[in-house]
Structure formats: C-alpha cells, structure tokens
Short mmCIF file of N, CA and C in Angstrom, two decimals:
data_model
loop_
_atom_site.label_atom_id
_atom_site.label_comp_id
_atom_site.label_asym_id
_atom_site.label_seq_id
_atom_site.Cartn_x
_atom_site.Cartn_y
_atom_site.Cartn_z
N MET D 1 11.63 0.86 18.60
CA MET D 1 11.38 1.85 17.56
C MET D 1 10.73 1.15 16.35
N MET D 2 9.70 1.75 15.81
CA MET D 2 9.04 1.19 14.64
C MET D 2 9.48 1.99 13.41
N GLU D 3 10.07 1.30 12.44
CA GLU D 3 10.53 1.95 11.22
C GLU D 3 9.35 2.18 10.29
N SER D 4 9.37 3.29 9.57
CA SER D 4 8.31 3.62 8.62
C SER D 4 8.93 4.12 7.32
N LYS D 5 8.17 3.99 6.24
CA LYS D 5 8.58 4.60 4.98
C LYS D 5 7.32 4.93 4.18
N LEU D 6 7.46 5.90 3.31
CA LEU D 6 6.37 6.29 2.43
C LEU D 6 6.44 5.47 1.15
N PHE D 7 5.30 5.27 0.51
CA PHE D 7 5.30 4.60 -0.79
C PHE D 7 4.41 5.37 -1.75
N SER D 8 4.71 5.21 -3.02
CA SER D 8 3.89 5.73 -4.11
C SER D 8 3.87 4.66 -5.17
N TYR D 9 2.70 4.12 -5.44
CA TYR D 9 2.54 3.01 -6.38
C TYR D 9 1.79 3.50 -7.62
N LYS D 10 2.46 3.44 -8.77
CA LYS D 10 1.84 3.84 -10.04
C LYS D 10 0.94 2.70 -10.50
N VAL D 11 -0.34 3.01 -10.67
CA VAL D 11 -1.31 1.99 -11.08
C VAL D 11 -1.38 1.99 -12.61
N ASP D 12 -0.63 1.07 -13.22
CA ASP D 12 -0.58 1.00 -14.68
C ASP D 12 -1.98 0.76 -15.26
N GLY D 13 -2.26 1.44 -16.34
CA GLY D 13 -3.52 1.24 -17.04
C GLY D 13 -4.69 2.05 -16.50
N ILE D 14 -4.49 2.75 -15.39
CA ILE D 14 -5.58 3.56 -14.83
C ILE D 14 -5.24 5.02 -15.09
N VAL D 15 -5.70 5.50 -16.23
CA VAL D 15 -5.43 6.86 -16.68
C VAL D 15 -6.76 7.52 -17.00
N LEU D 16 -6.88 8.78 -16.63
CA LEU D 16 -8.12 9.51 -16.92
C LEU D 16 -8.28 9.75 -18.42
N GLU D 17 -9.48 9.48 -18.91
CA GLU D 17 -9.82 9.71 -20.31
C GLU D 17 -10.97 10.71 -20.38
N PRO D 18 -10.92 11.64 -21.34
CA PRO D 18 -11.98 12.65 -21.42
C PRO D 18 -13.32 12.05 -21.88
N ILE D 19 -14.37 12.44 -21.18
CA ILE D 19 -15.74 12.11 -21.58
C ILE D 19 -16.31 13.29 -22.37
N ASN D 20 -16.06 14.48 -21.85
CA ASN D 20 -16.42 15.72 -22.55
C ASN D 20 -15.44 16.80 -22.10
N ASP D 21 -15.73 18.06 -22.42
CA ASP D 21 -14.80 19.14 -22.08
C ASP D 21 -14.62 19.33 -20.57
N SER D 22 -15.60 18.89 -19.80
CA SER D 22 -15.58 19.14 -18.36
C SER D 22 -15.22 17.93 -17.51
N LEU D 23 -15.28 16.72 -18.10
CA LEU D 23 -15.15 15.53 -17.27
C LEU D 23 -14.19 14.51 -17.87
N LYS D 24 -13.32 14.00 -16.99
CA LYS D 24 -12.45 12.88 -17.35
C LYS D 24 -12.71 11.77 -16.33
N VAL D 25 -12.68 10.52 -16.78
CA VAL D 25 -12.89 9.40 -15.87
C VAL D 25 -11.84 8.32 -16.14
N SER D 26 -11.68 7.46 -15.16
CA SER D 26 -10.74 6.35 -15.29
C SER D 26 -11.50 5.09 -15.67
N PRO D 27 -10.79 4.08 -16.13
CA PRO D 27 -11.42 2.77 -16.28
C PRO D 27 -11.80 2.23 -14.90
N VAL D 28 -12.66 1.26 -14.86
CA VAL D 28 -13.06 0.62 -13.61
C VAL D 28 -11.87 -0.16 -13.05
N PHE D 29 -11.69 -0.11 -11.73
CA PHE D 29 -10.63 -0.89 -11.09
C PHE D 29 -11.11 -1.36 -9.73
N ASP D 30 -10.42 -2.37 -9.19
CA ASP D 30 -10.76 -2.96 -7.90
C ASP D 30 -9.78 -2.43 -6.85
N ARG D 31 -10.27 -1.58 -5.95
CA ARG D 31 -9.39 -0.97 -4.93
C ARG D 31 -8.73 -2.02 -4.06
N LYS D 32 -9.50 -3.04 -3.64
CA LYS D 32 -8.94 -4.06 -2.76
C LYS D 32 -7.81 -4.83 -3.45
N GLU D 33 -7.98 -5.09 -4.74
CA GLU D 33 -6.94 -5.79 -5.50
C GLU D 33 -5.65 -4.96 -5.54
N LEU D 34 -5.80 -3.65 -5.74
CA LEU D 34 -4.62 -2.77 -5.77
C LEU D 34 -3.92 -2.76 -4.42
N VAL D 35 -4.70 -2.68 -3.35
CA VAL D 35 -4.12 -2.67 -2.01
C VAL D 35 -3.38 -3.98 -1.75
N GLU D 36 -3.95 -5.10 -2.19
CA GLU D 36 -3.29 -6.40 -2.00
C GLU D 36 -1.97 -6.46 -2.76
N LYS D 37 -1.93 -5.90 -3.98
CA LYS D 37 -0.67 -5.86 -4.76
C LYS D 37 0.41 -5.10 -4.01
N VAL D 38 0.04 -3.94 -3.47
CA VAL D 38 1.00 -3.12 -2.74
C VAL D 38 1.46 -3.86 -1.48
N LYS D 39 0.53 -4.51 -0.78
CA LYS D 39 0.89 -5.28 0.42
C LYS D 39 1.92 -6.35 0.09
N GLU D 40 1.72 -7.05 -1.02
CA GLU D 40 2.65 -8.13 -1.41
C GLU D 40 4.04 -7.57 -1.71
N ILE D 41 4.10 -6.44 -2.39
CA ILE D 41 5.39 -5.83 -2.72
C ILE D 41 6.11 -5.40 -1.45
N LEU D 42 5.38 -4.76 -0.54
CA LEU D 42 6.00 -4.26 0.70
C LEU D 42 6.39 -5.39 1.63
N LYS D 43 5.66 -6.50 1.58
CA LYS D 43 5.93 -7.63 2.46
C LYS D 43 7.32 -8.22 2.22
N GLU D 44 7.81 -8.08 0.98
CA GLU D 44 9.15 -8.59 0.65
C GLU D 44 10.23 -7.94 1.50
N ASP D 45 10.00 -6.70 1.93
CA ASP D 45 10.96 -5.98 2.78
C ASP D 45 10.53 -6.01 4.24
N ASN D 46 9.56 -6.86 4.58
CA ASN D 46 9.06 -7.00 5.95
C ASN D 46 8.33 -5.75 6.43
N PHE D 47 7.67 -5.05 5.48
CA PHE D 47 6.87 -3.88 5.82
C PHE D 47 5.39 -4.21 5.63
N THR D 48 4.56 -3.53 6.42
CA THR D 48 3.12 -3.70 6.35
C THR D 48 2.48 -2.38 5.95
N LEU D 49 1.53 -2.45 5.07
CA LEU D 49 0.81 -1.27 4.62
C LEU D 49 -0.11 -0.77 5.72
N ASP D 50 -0.05 0.52 6.02
CA ASP D 50 -0.99 1.14 6.95
C ASP D 50 -2.18 1.61 6.12
N GLU D 51 -3.23 0.79 6.10
CA GLU D 51 -4.37 1.07 5.22
C GLU D 51 -5.06 2.39 5.52
N ARG D 52 -4.95 2.87 6.75
CA ARG D 52 -5.57 4.16 7.10
C ARG D 52 -4.88 5.32 6.39
N SER D 53 -3.65 5.11 5.94
CA SER D 53 -2.88 6.19 5.34
C SER D 53 -3.05 6.28 3.81
N ILE D 54 -3.74 5.33 3.20
CA ILE D 54 -3.81 5.26 1.74
C ILE D 54 -4.55 6.47 1.17
N GLU D 55 -3.93 7.06 0.16
CA GLU D 55 -4.55 8.16 -0.58
C GLU D 55 -4.48 7.83 -2.06
N TYR D 56 -5.52 8.20 -2.78
CA TYR D 56 -5.56 8.02 -4.23
C TYR D 56 -5.25 9.37 -4.85
N LYS D 57 -4.15 9.43 -5.60
CA LYS D 57 -3.69 10.69 -6.19
C LYS D 57 -3.69 10.57 -7.71
N ILE D 58 -4.02 11.66 -8.37
CA ILE D 58 -3.95 11.73 -9.82
C ILE D 58 -2.84 12.72 -10.17
N GLU D 59 -1.84 12.25 -10.91
CA GLU D 59 -0.77 13.11 -11.39
C GLU D 59 -0.69 12.96 -12.90
N ASP D 60 -0.90 14.06 -13.59
CA ASP D 60 -0.91 14.07 -15.06
C ASP D 60 -1.86 13.01 -15.61
N GLY D 61 -3.01 12.84 -14.97
CA GLY D 61 -4.02 11.90 -15.44
C GLY D 61 -3.78 10.46 -15.02
N GLN D 62 -2.65 10.17 -14.35
CA GLN D 62 -2.28 8.81 -13.95
C GLN D 62 -2.62 8.60 -12.47
N LEU D 63 -3.20 7.44 -12.14
CA LEU D 63 -3.53 7.13 -10.76
C LEU D 63 -2.33 6.58 -10.00
N TYR D 64 -2.13 7.07 -8.78
CA TYR D 64 -1.12 6.58 -7.86
C TYR D 64 -1.76 6.28 -6.52
N LEU D 65 -1.35 5.21 -5.88
CA LEU D 65 -1.70 4.94 -4.49
C LEU D 65 -0.51 5.39 -3.68
N GLN D 66 -0.76 6.17 -2.64
CA GLN D 66 0.33 6.66 -1.81
C GLN D 66 -0.04 6.47 -0.35
N GLY D 67 0.97 6.29 0.47
CA GLY D 67 0.70 6.13 1.88
C GLY D 67 1.94 5.77 2.68
N LEU D 68 1.69 5.12 3.80
CA LEU D 68 2.72 4.80 4.77
C LEU D 68 2.82 3.30 4.96
N ALA D 69 4.03 2.83 5.08
CA ALA D 69 4.28 1.42 5.40
C ALA D 69 5.14 1.37 6.65
N VAL D 70 4.86 0.40 7.51
CA VAL D 70 5.60 0.28 8.76
C VAL D 70 6.24 -1.09 8.87
N LYS D 71 7.40 -1.11 9.51
CA LYS D 71 8.10 -2.37 9.74
C LYS D 71 7.91 -2.72 11.20
N HIS D 72 7.35 -3.87 11.43
CA HIS D 72 7.13 -4.29 12.80
C HIS D 72 8.38 -4.97 13.32
N PRO D 73 8.75 -4.65 14.55
CA PRO D 73 9.93 -5.31 15.10
C PRO D 73 9.69 -6.82 15.18
N GLU D 74 10.76 -7.56 14.93
CA GLU D 74 10.63 -9.01 15.01
C GLU D 74 10.27 -9.40 16.43
N SER D 75 9.30 -10.30 16.54
CA SER D 75 8.89 -10.71 17.88
C SER D 75 9.98 -11.56 18.52
N LYS D 76 10.19 -11.27 19.75
CA LYS D 76 11.17 -12.02 20.50
C LYS D 76 10.42 -13.00 21.39
N SER D 77 10.76 -14.24 21.25
CA SER D 77 10.05 -15.23 22.07
C SER D 77 10.74 -15.36 23.42
N ILE D 78 9.92 -15.52 24.39
CA ILE D 78 10.43 -15.72 25.75
C ILE D 78 10.09 -17.15 26.12
N GLY D 79 11.11 -17.90 26.43
CA GLY D 79 10.88 -19.30 26.78
C GLY D 79 11.06 -19.52 28.27
N PHE D 80 10.29 -20.41 28.78
CA PHE D 80 10.41 -20.78 30.19
C PHE D 80 10.85 -22.23 30.24
N ARG D 81 11.77 -22.47 31.13
CA ARG D 81 12.25 -23.83 31.29
C ARG D 81 11.84 -24.30 32.69
N ILE D 82 11.25 -25.44 32.73
CA ILE D 82 10.84 -26.00 34.01
C ILE D 82 11.73 -27.18 34.33
N ASN D 83 12.38 -27.11 35.43
CA ASN D 83 13.24 -28.21 35.87
C ASN D 83 12.46 -29.09 36.85
N ASN D 84 12.37 -30.35 36.53
CA ASN D 84 11.67 -31.28 37.44
C ASN D 84 12.66 -32.06 38.25
#
C-alpha cells in the first residue's frame, strides 16, 4: 500500500498587488525553487512530491502551492548467499 497525503504550502511574499482596477499581479518568483522547497520539507517525513498534482491557487490574494505527496514503501533487499 502506498500512503498519500495532501499538502498546501503558503508562498510567503507572493501576494497579488493591483496594477489597475481590472488587474492584479504577483511579484516574480521561481516555480522550480518553490517546488524544491516543498520537496525538502516533505522529504523529512519520507514523502515525495507528485509534481503532476501541483496546482497554483490564489486565496485572498496569497499564492499557495497545493498537491499530493506519496510515501514510497521502504525497499526490502533480497540477499543471496552462495555456499562454496
């Protein structure tokens, strides 16, 4: 069985600012850097980010990365013993 959990990562400092009455934009950010940060945080619990599941959400003008993380079962090594 593969364990999974959802995550929501608040991206500090990435907030929409008004340009005019019709448009709000965020500061420039590096998507790959954000994904790497989330990967590092999840790795502490032995979870891996499923990059296909990542969604960029705006809630109250604040950017969040949301998605799925999976825990891979620990690999079991199979050893062979040769008797000579």
